[in-house]
Tab-separated table of N, CA and C in Angstrom:
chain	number	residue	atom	x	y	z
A	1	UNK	N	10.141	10.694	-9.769
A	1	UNK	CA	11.531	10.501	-9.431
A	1	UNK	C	12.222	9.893	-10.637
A	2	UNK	N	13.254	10.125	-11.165
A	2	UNK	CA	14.147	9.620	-12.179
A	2	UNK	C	14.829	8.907	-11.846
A	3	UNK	N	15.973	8.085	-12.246
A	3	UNK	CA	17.113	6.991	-12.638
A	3	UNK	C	18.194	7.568	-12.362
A	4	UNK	N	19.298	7.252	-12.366
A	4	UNK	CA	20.710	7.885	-11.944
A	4	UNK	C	21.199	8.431	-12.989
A	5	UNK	N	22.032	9.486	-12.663
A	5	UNK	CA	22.530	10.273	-13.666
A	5	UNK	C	23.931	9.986	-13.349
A	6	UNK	N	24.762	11.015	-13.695
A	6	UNK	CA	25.861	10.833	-13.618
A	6	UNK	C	26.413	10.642	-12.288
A	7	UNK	N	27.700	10.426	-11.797
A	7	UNK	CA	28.231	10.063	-10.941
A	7	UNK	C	27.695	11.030	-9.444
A	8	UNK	N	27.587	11.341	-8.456
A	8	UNK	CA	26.946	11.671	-7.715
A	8	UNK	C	26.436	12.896	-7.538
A	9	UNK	N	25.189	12.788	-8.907
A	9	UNK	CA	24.716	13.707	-9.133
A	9	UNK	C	23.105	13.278	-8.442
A	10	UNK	N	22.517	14.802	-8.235
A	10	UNK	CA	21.340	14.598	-7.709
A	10	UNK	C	20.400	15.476	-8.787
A	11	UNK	N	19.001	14.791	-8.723
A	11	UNK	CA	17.719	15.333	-10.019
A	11	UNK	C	17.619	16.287	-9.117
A	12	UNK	N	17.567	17.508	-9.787
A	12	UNK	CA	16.571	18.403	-9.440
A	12	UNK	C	15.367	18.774	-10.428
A	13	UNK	N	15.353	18.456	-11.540
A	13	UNK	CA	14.139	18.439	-12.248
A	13	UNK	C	14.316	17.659	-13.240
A	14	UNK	N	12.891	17.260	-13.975
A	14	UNK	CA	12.811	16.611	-15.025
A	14	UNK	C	12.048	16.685	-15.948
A	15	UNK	N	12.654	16.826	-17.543
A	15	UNK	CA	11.669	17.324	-18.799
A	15	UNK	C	11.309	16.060	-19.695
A	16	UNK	N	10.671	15.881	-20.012
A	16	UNK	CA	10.116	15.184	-21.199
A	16	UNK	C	11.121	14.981	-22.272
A	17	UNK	N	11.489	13.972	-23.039
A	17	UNK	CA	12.288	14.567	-24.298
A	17	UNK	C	11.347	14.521	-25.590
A	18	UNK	N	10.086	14.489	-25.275
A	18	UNK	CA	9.314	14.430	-26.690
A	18	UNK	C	8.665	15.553	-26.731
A	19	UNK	N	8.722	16.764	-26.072
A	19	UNK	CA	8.212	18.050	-25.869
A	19	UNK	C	8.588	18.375	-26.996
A	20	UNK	N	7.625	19.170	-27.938
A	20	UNK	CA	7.887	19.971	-29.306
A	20	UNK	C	9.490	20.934	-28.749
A	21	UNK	N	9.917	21.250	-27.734
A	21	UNK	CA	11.026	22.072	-27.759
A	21	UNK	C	12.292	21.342	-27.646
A	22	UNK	N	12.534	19.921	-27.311
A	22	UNK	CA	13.307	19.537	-26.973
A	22	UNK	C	13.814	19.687	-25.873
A	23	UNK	N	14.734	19.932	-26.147
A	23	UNK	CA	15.685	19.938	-24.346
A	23	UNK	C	15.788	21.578	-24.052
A	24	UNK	N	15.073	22.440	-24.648
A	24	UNK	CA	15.125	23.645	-24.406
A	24	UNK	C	14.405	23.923	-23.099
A	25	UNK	N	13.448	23.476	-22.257
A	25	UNK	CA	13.100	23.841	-21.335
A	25	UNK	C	14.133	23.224	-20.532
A	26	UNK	N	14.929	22.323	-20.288
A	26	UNK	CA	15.814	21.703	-19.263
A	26	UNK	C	16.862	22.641	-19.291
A	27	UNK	N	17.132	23.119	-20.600
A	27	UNK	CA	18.823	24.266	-20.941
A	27	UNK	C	18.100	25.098	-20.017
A	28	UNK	N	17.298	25.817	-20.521
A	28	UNK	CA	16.546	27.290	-19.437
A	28	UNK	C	16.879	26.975	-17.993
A	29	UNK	N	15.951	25.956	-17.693
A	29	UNK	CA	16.159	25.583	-15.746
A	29	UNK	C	17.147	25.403	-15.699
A	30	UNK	N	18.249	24.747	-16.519
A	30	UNK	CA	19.528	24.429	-16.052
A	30	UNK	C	20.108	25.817	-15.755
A	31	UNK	N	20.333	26.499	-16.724
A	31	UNK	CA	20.770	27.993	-16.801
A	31	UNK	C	20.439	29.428	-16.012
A	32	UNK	N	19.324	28.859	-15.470
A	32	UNK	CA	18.702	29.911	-14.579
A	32	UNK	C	19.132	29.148	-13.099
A	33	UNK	N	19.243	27.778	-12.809
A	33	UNK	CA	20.369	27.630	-11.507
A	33	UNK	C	21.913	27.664	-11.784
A	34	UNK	N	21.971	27.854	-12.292
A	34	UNK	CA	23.081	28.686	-12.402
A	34	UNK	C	23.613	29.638	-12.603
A	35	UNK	N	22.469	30.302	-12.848
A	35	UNK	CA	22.704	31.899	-12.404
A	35	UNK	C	22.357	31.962	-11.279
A	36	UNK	N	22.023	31.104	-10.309
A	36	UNK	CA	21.813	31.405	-9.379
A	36	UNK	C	23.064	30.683	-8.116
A	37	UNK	N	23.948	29.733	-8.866
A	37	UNK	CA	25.269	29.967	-8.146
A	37	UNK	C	24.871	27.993	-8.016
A	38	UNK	N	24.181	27.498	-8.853
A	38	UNK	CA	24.160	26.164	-8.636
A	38	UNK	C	25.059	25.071	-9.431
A	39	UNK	N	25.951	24.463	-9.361
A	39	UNK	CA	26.165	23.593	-11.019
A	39	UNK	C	25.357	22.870	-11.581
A	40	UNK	N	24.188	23.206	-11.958
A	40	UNK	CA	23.105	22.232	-12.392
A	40	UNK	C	23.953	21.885	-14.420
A	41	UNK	N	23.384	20.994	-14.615
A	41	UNK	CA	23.440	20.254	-15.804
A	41	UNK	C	22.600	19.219	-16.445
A	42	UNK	N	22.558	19.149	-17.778
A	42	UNK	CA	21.483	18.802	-18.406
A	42	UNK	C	22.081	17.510	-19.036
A	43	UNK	N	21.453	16.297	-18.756
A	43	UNK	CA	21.658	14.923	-19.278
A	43	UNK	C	20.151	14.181	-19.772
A	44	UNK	N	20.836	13.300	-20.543
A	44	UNK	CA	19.331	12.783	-20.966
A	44	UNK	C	19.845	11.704	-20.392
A	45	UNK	N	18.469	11.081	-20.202
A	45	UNK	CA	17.994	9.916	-19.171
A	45	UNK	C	17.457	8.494	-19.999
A	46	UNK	N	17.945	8.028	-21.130
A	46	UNK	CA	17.356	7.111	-21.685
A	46	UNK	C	16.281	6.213	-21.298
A	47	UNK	N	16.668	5.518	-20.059
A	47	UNK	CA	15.351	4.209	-19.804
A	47	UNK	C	13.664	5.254	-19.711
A	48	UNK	N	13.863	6.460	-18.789
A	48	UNK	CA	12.653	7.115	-18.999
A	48	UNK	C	12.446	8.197	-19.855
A	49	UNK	N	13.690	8.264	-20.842
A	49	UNK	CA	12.969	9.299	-22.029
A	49	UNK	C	13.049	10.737	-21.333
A	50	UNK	N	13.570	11.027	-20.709
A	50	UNK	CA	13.847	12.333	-19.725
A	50	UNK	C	15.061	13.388	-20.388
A	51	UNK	N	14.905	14.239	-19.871
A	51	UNK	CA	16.262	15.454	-19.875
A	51	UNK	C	15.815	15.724	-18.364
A	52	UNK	N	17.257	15.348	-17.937
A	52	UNK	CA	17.615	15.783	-16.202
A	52	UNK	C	18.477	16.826	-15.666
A	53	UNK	N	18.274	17.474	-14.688
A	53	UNK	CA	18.723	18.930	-14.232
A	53	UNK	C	19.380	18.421	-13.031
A	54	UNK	N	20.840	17.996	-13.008
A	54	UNK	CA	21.261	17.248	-11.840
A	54	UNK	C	22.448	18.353	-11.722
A	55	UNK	N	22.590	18.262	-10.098
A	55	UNK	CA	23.976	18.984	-9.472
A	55	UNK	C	24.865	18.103	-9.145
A	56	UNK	N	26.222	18.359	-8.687
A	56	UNK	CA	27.226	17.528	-7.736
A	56	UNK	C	27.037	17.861	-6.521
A	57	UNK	N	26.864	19.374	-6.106
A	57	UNK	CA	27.326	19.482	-4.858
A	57	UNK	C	26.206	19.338	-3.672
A	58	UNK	N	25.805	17.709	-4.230
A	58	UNK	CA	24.684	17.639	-2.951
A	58	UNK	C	24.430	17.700	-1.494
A	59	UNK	N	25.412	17.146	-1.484
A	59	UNK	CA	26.081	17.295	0.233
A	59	UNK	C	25.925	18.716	0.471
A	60	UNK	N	26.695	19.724	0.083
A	60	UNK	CA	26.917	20.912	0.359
A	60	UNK	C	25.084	21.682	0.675
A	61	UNK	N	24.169	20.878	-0.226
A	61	UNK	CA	22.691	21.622	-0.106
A	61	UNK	C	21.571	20.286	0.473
A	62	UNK	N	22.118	19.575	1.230
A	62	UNK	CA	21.141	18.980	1.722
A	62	UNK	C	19.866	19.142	2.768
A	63	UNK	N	20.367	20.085	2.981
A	63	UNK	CA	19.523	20.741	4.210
A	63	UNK	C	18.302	21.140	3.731
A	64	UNK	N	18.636	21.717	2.080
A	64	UNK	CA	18.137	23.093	1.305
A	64	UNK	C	17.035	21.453	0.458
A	65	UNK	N	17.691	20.885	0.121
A	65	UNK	CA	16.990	19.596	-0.484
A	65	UNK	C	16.135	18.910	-0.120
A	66	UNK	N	16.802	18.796	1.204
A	66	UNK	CA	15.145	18.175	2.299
A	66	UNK	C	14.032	19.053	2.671
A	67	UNK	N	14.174	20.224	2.907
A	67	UNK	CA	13.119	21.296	2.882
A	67	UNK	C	12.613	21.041	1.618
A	68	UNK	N	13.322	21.423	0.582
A	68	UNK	CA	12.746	20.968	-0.510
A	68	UNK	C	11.335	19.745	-0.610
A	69	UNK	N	12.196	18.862	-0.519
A	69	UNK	CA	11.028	17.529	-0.620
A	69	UNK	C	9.926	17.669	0.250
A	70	UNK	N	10.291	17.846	1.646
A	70	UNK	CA	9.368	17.770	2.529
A	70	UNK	C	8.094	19.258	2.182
A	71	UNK	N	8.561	19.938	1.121
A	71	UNK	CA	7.680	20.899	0.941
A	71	UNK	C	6.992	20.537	-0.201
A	72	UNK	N	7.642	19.855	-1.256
A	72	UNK	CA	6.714	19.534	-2.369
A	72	UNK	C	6.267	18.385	-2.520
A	73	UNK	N	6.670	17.147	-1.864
A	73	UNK	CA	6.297	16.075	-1.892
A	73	UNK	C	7.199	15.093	-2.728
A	74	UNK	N	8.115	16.162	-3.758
A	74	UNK	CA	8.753	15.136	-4.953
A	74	UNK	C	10.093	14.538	-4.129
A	75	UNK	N	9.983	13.027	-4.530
A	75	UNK	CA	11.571	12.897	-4.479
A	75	UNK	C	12.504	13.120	-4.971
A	76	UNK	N	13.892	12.879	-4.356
A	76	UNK	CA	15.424	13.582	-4.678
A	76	UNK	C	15.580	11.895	-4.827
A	77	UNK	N	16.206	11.779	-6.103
A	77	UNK	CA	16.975	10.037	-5.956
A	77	UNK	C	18.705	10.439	-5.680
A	78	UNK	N	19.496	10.050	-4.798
A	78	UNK	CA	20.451	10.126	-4.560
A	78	UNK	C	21.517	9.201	-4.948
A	79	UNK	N	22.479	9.280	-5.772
A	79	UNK	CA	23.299	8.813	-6.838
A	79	UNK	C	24.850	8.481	-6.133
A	80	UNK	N	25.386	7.716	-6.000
A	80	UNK	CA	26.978	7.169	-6.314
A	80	UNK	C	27.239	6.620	-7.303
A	81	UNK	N	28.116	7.028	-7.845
A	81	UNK	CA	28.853	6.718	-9.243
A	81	UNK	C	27.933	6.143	-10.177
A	82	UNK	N	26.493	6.820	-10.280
A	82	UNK	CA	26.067	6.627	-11.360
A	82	UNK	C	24.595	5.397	-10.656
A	83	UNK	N	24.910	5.479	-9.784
A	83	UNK	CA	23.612	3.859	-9.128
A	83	UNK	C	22.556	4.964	-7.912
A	84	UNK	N	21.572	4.594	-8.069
A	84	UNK	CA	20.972	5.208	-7.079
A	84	UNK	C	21.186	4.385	-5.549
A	85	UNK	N	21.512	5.432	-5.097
A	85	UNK	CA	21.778	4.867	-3.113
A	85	UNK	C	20.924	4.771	-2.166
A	86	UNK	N	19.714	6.109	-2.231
A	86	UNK	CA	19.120	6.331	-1.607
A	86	UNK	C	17.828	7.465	-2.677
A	87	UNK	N	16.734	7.365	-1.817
A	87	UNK	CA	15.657	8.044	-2.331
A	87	UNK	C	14.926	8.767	-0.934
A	88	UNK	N	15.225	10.432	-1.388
A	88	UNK	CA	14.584	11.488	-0.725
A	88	UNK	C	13.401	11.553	-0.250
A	89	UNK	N	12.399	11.377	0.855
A	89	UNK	CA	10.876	11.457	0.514
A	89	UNK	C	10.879	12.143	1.943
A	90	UNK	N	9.502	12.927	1.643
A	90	UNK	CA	9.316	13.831	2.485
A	90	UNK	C	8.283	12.855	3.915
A	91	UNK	N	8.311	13.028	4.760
A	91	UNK	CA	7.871	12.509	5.877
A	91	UNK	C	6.399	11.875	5.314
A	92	UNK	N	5.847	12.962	4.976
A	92	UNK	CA	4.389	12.100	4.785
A	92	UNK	C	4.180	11.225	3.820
A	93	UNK	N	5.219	11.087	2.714
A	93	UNK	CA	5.273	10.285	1.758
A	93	UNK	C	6.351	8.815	2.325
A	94	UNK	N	6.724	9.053	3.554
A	94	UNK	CA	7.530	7.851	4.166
A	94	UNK	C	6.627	6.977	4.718
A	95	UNK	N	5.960	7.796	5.482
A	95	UNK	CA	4.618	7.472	6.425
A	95	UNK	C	3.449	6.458	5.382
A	96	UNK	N	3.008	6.911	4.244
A	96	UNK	CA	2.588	6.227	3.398
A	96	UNK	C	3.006	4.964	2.735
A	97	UNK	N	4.284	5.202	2.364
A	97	UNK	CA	4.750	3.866	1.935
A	97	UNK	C	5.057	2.752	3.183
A	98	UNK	N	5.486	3.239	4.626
A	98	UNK	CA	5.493	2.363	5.366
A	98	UNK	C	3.597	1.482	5.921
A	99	UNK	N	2.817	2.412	5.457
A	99	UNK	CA	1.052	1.639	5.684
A	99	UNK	C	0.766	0.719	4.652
A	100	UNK	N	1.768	1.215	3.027
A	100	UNK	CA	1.585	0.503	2.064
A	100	UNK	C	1.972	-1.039	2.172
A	101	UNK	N	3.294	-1.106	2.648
A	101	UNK	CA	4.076	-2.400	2.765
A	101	UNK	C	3.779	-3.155	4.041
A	102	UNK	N	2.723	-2.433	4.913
A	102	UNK	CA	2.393	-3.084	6.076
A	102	UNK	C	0.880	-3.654	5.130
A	103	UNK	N	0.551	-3.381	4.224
A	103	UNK	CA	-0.865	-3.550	3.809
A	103	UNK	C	-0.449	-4.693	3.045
A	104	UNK	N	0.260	-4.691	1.880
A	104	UNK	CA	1.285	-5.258	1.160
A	104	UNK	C	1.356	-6.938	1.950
A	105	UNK	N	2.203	-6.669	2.833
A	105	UNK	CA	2.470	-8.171	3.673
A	105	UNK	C	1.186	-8.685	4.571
A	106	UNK	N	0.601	-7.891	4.824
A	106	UNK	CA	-0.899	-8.259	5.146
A	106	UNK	C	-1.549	-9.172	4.397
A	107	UNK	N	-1.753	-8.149	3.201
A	107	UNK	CA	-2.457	-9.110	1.878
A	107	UNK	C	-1.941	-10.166	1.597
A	108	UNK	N	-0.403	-10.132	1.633
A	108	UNK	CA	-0.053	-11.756	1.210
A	108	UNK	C	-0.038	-12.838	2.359
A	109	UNK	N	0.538	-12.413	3.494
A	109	UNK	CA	-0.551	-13.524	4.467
A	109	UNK	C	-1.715	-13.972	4.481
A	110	UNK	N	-3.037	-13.229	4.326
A	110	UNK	CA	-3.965	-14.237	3.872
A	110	UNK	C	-3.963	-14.794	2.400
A	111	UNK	N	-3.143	-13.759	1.457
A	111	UNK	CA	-3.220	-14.853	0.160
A	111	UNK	C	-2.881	-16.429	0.631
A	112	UNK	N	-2.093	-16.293	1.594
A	112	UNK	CA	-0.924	-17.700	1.920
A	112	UNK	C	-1.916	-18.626	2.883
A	113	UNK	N	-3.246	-17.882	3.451
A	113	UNK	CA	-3.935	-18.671	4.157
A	113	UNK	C	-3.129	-18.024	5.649
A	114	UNK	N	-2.591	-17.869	5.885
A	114	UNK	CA	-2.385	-17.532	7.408
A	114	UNK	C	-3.048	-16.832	7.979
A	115	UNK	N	-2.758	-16.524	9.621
A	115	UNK	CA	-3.332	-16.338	10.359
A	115	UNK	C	-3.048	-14.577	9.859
A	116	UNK	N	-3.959	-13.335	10.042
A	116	UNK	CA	-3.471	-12.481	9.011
A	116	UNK	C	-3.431	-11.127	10.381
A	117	UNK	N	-3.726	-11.550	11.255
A	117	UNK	CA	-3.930	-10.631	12.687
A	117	UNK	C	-4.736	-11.249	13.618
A	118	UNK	N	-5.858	-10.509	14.428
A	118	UNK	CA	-6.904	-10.586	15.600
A	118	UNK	C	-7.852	-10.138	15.029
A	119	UNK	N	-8.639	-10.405	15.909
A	119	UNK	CA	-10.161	-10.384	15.405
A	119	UNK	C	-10.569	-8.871	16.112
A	120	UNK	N	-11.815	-8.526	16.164
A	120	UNK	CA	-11.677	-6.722	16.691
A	120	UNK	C	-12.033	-7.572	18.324
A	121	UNK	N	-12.738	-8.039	18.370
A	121	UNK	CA	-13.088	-8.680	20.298
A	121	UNK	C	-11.780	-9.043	20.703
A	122	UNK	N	-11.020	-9.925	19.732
A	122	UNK	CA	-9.859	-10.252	21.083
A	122	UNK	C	-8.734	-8.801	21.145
A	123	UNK	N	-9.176	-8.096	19.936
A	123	UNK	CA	-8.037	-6.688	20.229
A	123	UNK	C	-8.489	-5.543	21.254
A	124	UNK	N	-9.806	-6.028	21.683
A	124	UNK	CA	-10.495	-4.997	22.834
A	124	UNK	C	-9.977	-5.652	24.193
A	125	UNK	N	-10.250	-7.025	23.963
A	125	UNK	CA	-9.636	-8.374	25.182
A	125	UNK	C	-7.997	-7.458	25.476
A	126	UNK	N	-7.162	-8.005	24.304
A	126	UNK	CA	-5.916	-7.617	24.911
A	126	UNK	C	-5.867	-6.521	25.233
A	127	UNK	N	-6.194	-5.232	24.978
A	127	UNK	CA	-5.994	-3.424	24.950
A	127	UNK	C	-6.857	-3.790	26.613
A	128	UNK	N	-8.164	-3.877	26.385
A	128	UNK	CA	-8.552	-3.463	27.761
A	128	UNK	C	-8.723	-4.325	28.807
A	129	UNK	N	-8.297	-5.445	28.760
A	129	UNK	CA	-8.261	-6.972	29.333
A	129	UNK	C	-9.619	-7.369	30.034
A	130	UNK	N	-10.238	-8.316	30.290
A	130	UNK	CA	-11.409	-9.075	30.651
A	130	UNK	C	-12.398	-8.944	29.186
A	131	UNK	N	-13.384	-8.730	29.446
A	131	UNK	CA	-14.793	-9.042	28.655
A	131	UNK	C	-14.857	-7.256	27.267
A	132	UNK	N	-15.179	-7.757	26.811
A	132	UNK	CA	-15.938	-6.451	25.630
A	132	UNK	C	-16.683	-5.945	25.621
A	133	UNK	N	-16.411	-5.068	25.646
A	133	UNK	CA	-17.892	-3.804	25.929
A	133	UNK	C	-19.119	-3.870	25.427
């Protein structure tokens, strides 16, 4: 996923800028969505050293964007005036980061010494109530 581009523009791809060709593979993709009826455009991305293939008319293809993600896995970072707002992720990559940050705050409760959950007997206790199998 890349950094914000211009004003509410969305990545649709991203090149390297140290590729022996330069920004010639980003001109191509840029140029070939737009022959295909897209406004894609080519910006470089300083903090990650990138050439970016961003549109405006995201709204208008969001539908087409989320299929997108949810088919390849990559995220869409979603841009206002230049700040990212929101970040695209496809269901199973939501699903992941929400086990991550449940793992995440886990770990730092017992870093902290706390109580960090149940034990597996009292989680059979509460689920099936009386004694353990």
């Amino acid at each position: 996923m890349a950094t914000p581009t211009a004003p509410s523009r969305t990545v649709l791809e991203r090149f390297p800028a140290g590729g022996p060709r330069g920004s010639w593979p980003a001109e191509e993709y840029a140029a070939a969505q737009r022959a295909q009826g897209t406004n894609a455009q080519v910006v470089m991305d300083l903090p990650t050293d990138q050439f970016l293939v961003g549109i405006v008319e995201a709204r208008a293809r969001l539908g087409a964007i989320a299929r997108e993600v949810s088919a390849t896995r990559e995220p869409v970072a979603i841009t206002d005036h230049g700040q990212t707002v929101a970040v695209l992720v496809s269901p199973a990559d939501a699903l992941k980061l929400q086990e991550l940050r449940a793992l995440a705050a886990y770990r730092a409760r017992q870093a902290r010494g706390e109580d960090a959950g149940v034990s597996h007997d009292e989680a059979l206790r509460r689920v099936f109530g009386g004694a353990e199998r």
